[in-house]
GROMACS .gro file of C-alpha atoms in nm:
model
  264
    1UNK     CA    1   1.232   3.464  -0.780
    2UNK     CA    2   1.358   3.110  -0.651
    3UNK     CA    3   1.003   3.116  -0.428
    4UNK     CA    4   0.807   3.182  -0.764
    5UNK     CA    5   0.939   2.977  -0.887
    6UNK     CA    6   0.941   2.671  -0.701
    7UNK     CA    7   0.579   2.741  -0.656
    8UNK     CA    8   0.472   2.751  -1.047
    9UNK     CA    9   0.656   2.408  -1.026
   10UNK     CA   10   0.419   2.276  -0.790
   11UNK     CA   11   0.116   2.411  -0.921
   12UNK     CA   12   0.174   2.267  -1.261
   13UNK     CA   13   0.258   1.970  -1.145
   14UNK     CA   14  -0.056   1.934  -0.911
   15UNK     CA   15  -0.283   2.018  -1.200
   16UNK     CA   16  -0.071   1.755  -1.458
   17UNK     CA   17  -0.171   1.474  -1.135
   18UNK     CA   18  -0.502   1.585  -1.116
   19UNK     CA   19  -0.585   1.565  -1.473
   20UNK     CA   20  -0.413   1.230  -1.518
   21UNK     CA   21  -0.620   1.127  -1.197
   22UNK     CA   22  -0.927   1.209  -1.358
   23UNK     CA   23  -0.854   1.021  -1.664
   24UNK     CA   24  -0.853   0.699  -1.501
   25UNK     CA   25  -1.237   0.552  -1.430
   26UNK     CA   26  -1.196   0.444  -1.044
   27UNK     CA   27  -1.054   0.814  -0.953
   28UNK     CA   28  -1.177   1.050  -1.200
   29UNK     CA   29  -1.421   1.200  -0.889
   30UNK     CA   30  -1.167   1.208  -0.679
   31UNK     CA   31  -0.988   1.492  -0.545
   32UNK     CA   32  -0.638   1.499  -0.475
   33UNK     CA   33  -0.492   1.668  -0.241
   34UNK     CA   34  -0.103   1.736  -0.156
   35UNK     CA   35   0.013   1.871   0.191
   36UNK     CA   36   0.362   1.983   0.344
   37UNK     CA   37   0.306   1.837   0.636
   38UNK     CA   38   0.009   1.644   0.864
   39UNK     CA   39   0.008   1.395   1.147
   40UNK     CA   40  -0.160   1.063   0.876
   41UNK     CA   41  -0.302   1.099   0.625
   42UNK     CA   42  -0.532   0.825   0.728
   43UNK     CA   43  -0.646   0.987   1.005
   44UNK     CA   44  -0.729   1.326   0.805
   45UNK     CA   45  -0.936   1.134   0.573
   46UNK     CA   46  -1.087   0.941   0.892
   47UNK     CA   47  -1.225   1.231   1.019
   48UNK     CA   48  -1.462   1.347   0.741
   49UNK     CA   49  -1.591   1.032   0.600
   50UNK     CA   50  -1.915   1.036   0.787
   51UNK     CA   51  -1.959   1.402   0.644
   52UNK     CA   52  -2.259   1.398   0.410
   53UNK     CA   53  -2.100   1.616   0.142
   54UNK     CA   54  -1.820   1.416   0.124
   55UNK     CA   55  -1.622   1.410  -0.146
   56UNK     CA   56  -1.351   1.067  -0.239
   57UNK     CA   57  -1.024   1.211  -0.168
   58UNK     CA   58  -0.630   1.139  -0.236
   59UNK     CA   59  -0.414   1.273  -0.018
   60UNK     CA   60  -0.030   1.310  -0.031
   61UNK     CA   61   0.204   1.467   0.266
   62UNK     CA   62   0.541   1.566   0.228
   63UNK     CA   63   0.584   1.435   0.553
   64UNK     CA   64   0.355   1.295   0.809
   65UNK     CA   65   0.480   1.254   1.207
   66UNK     CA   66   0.210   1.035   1.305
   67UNK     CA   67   0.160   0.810   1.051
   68UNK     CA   68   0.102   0.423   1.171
   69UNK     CA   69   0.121   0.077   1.011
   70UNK     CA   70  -0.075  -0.225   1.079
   71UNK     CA   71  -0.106  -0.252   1.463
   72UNK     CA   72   0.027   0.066   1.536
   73UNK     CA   73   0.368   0.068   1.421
   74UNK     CA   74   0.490   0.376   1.300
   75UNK     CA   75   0.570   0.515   0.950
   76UNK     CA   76   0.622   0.837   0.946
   77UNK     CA   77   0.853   1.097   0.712
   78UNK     CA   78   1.065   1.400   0.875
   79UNK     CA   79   1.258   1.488   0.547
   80UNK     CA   80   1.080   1.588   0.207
   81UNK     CA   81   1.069   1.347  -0.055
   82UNK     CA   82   1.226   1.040   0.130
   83UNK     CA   83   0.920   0.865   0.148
   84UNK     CA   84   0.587   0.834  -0.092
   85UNK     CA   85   0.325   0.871   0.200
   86UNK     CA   86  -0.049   0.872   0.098
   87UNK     CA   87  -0.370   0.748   0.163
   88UNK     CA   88  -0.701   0.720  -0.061
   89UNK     CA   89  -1.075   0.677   0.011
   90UNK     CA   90  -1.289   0.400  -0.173
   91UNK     CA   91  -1.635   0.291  -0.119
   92UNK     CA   92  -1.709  -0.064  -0.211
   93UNK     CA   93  -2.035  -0.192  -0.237
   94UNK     CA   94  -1.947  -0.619  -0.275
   95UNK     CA   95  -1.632  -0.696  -0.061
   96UNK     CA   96  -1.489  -1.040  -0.163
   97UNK     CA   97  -1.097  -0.992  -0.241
   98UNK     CA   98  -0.949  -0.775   0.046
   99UNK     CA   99  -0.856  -0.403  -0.038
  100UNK     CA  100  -0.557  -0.326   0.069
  101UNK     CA  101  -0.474  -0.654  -0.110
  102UNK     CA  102  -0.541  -0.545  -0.433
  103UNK     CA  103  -0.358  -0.275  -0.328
  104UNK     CA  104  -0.037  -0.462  -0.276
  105UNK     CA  105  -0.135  -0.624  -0.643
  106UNK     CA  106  -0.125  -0.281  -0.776
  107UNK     CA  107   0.175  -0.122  -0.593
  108UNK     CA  108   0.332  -0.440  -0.730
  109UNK     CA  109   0.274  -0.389  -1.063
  110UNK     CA  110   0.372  -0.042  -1.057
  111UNK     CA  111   0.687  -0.158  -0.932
  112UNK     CA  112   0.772  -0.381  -1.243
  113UNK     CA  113   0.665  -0.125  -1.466
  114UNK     CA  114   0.892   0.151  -1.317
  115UNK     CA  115   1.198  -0.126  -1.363
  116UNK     CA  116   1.191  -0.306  -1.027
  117UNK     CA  117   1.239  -0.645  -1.114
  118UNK     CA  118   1.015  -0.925  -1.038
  119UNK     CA  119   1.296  -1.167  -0.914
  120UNK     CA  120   1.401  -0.922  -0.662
  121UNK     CA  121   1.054  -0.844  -0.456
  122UNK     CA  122   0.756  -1.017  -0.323
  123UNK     CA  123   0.415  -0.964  -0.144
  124UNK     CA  124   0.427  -1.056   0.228
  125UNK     CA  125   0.108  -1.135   0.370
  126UNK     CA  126  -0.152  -0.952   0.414
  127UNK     CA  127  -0.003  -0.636   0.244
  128UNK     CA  128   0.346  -0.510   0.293
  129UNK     CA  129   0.621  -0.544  -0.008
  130UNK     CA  130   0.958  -0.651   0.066
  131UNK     CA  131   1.297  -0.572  -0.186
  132UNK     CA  132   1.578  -0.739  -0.151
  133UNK     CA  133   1.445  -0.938   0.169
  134UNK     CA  134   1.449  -0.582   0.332
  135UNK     CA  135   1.102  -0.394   0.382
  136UNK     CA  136   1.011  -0.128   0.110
  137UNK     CA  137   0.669  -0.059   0.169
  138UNK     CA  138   0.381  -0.067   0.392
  139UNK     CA  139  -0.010  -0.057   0.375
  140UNK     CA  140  -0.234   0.002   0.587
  141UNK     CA  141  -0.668   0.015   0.564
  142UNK     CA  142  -0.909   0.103   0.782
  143UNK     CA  143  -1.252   0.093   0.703
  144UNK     CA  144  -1.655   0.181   0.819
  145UNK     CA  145  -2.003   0.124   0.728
  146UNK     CA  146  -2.159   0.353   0.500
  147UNK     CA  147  -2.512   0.343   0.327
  148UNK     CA  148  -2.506  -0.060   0.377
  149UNK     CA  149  -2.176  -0.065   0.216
  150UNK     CA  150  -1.811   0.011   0.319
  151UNK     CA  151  -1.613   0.347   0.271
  152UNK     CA  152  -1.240   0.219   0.350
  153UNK     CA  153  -0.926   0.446   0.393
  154UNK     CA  154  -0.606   0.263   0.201
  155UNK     CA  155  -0.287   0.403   0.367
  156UNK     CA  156   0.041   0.351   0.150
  157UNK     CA  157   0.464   0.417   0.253
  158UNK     CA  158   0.734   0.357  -0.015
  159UNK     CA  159   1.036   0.470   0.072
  160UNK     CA  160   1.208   0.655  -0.212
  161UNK     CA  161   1.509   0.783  -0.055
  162UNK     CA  162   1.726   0.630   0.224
  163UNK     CA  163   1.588   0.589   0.595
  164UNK     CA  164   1.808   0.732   0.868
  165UNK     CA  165   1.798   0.491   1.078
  166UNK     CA  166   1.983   0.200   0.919
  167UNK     CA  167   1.921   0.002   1.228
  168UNK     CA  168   1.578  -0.131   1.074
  169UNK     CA  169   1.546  -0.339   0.771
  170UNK     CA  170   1.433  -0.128   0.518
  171UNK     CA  171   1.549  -0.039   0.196
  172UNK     CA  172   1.456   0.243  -0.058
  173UNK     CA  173   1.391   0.279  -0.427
  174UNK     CA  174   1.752   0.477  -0.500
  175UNK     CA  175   1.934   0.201  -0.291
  176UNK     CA  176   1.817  -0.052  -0.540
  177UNK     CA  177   1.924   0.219  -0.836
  178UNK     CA  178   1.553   0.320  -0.904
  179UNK     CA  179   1.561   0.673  -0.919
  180UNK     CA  180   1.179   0.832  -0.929
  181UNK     CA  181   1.015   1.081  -0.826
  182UNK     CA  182   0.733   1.030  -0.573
  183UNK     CA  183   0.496   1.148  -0.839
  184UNK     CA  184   0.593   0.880  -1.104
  185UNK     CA  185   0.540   0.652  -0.826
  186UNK     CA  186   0.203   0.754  -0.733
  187UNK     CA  187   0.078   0.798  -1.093
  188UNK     CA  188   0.218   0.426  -1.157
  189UNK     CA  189   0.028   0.297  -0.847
  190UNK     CA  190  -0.308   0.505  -0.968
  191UNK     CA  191  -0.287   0.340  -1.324
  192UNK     CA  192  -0.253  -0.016  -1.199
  193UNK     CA  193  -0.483  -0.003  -0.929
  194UNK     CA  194  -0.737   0.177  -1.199
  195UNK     CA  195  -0.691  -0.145  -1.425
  196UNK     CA  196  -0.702  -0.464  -1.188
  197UNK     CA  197  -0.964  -0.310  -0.937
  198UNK     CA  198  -1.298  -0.511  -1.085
  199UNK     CA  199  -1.139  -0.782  -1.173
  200UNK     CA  200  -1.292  -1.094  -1.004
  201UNK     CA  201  -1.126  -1.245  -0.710
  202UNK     CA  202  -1.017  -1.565  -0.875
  203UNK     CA  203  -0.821  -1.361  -1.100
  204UNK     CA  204  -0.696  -1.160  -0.815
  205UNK     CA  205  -0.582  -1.408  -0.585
  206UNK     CA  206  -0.367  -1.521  -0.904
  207UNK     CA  207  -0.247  -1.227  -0.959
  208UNK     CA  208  -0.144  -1.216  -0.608
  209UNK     CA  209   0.008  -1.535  -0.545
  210UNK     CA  210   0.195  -1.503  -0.855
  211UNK     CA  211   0.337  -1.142  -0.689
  212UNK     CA  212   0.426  -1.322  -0.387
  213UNK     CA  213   0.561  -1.635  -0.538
  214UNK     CA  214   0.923  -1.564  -0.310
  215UNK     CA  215   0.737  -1.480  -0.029
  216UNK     CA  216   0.646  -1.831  -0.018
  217UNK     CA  217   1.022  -1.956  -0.020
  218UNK     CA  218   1.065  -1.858   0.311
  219UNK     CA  219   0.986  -1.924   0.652
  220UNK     CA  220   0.780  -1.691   0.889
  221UNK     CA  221   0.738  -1.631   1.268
  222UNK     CA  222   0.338  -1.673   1.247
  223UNK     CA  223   0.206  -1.477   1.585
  224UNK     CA  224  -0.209  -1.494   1.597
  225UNK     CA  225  -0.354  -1.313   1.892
  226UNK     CA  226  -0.405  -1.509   2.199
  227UNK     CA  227  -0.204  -1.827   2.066
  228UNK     CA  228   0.153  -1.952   2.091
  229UNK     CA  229   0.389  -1.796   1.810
  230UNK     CA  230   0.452  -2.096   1.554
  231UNK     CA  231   0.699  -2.144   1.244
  232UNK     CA  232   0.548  -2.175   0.929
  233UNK     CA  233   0.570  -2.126   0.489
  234UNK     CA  234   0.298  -2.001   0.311
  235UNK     CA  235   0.150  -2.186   0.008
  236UNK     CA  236  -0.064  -1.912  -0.101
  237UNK     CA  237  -0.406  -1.699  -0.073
  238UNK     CA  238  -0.769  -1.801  -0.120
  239UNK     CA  239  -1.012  -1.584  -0.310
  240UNK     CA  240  -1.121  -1.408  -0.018
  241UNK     CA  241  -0.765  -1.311   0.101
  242UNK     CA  242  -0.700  -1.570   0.366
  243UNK     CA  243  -0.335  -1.742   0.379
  244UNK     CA  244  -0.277  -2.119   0.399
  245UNK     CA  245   0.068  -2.197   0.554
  246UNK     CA  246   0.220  -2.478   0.655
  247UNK     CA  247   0.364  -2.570   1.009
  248UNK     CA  248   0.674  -2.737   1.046
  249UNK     CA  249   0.526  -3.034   1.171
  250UNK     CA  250   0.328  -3.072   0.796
  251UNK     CA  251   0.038  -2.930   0.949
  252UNK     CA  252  -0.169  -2.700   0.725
  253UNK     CA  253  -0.395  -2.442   0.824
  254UNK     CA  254  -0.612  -2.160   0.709
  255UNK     CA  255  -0.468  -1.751   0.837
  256UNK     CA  256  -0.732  -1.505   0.914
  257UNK     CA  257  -0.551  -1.203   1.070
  258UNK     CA  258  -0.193  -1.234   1.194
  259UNK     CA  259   0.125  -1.150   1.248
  260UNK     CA  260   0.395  -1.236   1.020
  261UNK     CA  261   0.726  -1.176   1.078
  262UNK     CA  262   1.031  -1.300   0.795
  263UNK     CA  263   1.300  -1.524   0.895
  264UNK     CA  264   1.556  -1.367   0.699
   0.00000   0.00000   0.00000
């Protein structure tokens, strides 16, 4: 009876996302889908998105064991509910503000609205959000040519529940005294996401910086491929995503892709 039970759960709540999904204009085609388990979420979206018939697709796994961040780090789950872990598909026709930037925007938003306060987190450059100077969540996009435009796959981690391994710096939603389920989470993301998508760069690069204004308080461990590592503070985004820091020395200069590591 417990089994039933537990299942009629599930399926209710699967339809209740699904029709809020559709509600919103950027993801009423999509389709969502919610697994027990897969190796990323990215990657099972990856390999279909040249298919003709494809169809735009969430997809949510309880947990995930290969599941990578930006350059290949890992973020994967091994206990149910303990992390948010999803990825969506989006096909964008005009590219100017980065993706997977205005999906930090919206996962920051979401944040506030579900009672995390602004004072406490910030954007880190290009797209990870940080609580309490300890890491929360990560995103990660990867993205083709499709029909002279470009189908990308956003890849999202919040941790809900406490990690295991207390030896990195990360912290969850319930160790900050947020206590959510991994749906309100998701539906909070959708919604935001849904509302700030076509707004014009300008506007998001504000929104943005303003998201990241403690971000730029601190100093980072700048590492750009094929270059000495150098010390530097950020002093915000341009409207096509790119970070101006600062050196040390007073020297400015314009970020393309990095590394960024917090000097905490």
């Amino acid at each position: 009876m417990i089994g039933g039970w537990w299942l009629v759960m599930n399926v209710d709540m699967h339809n209740k996302l699904k029709e809020i999904i559709q509600s919103l204009k950027i993801w009423e085609n999509h389709d969502l889908l919610w697994l027990p388990t897969t190796t990323s979420t990215n990657d099972d979206i990856k390999a279909i998105w040249h298919n003709d018939n494809f169809c735009p697709i969430i997809e949510v796994a309880d947990t995930q064991t290969k599941g990578k961040g930006q350059y290949e780090r890992k973020w994967a789950s091994s206990s149910i509910g303990q992390c948010l872990m999803f990825s969506f598909s989006i096909d964008i026709k005009e590219f100017e503000f980065p993706v997977s930037m205005i999906a930090g925007i919206a996962l920051a938003i979401a944040l506030e609205e579900l009672g995390v306060s602004k004072s406490d987190f910030w954007l880190k450059w290009p797209n990870d959000i940080w609580l309490n100077n300890k890491k929360l969540s990560g995103i990660l996009t990867e993205s083709t040519t499709i029909n002279h435009g470009l189908r990308s796959v956003v890849g999202i981690g919040i941790n809900i529940l406490p990690l295991p391994d207390k030896s990195i710096n990360a912290i969850s939603l319930s160790e900050y005294n947020i206590h959510v389920t991994r749906e309100e989470v998701l539906i909070a993301f959708l919604k935001a996401f849904d509302k700030i998508f076509h707004l014009s760069a300008s506007k998001l690069s504000e929104l943005w910086n303003n998201y990241a204004s403690n971000f730029k308080k601190i100093k980072c461990k700048i590492q750009i491929l094929n270059e000495p590592a150098f010390i530097a503070t950020a002093l915000g985004v341009s409207n096509d995503g790119s970070l101006m820091v600062e050196k040390t020395n007073g020297e400015k200069r314009k970020i393309i892709s990095a590394t960024l590591t917090p000097i905490i």
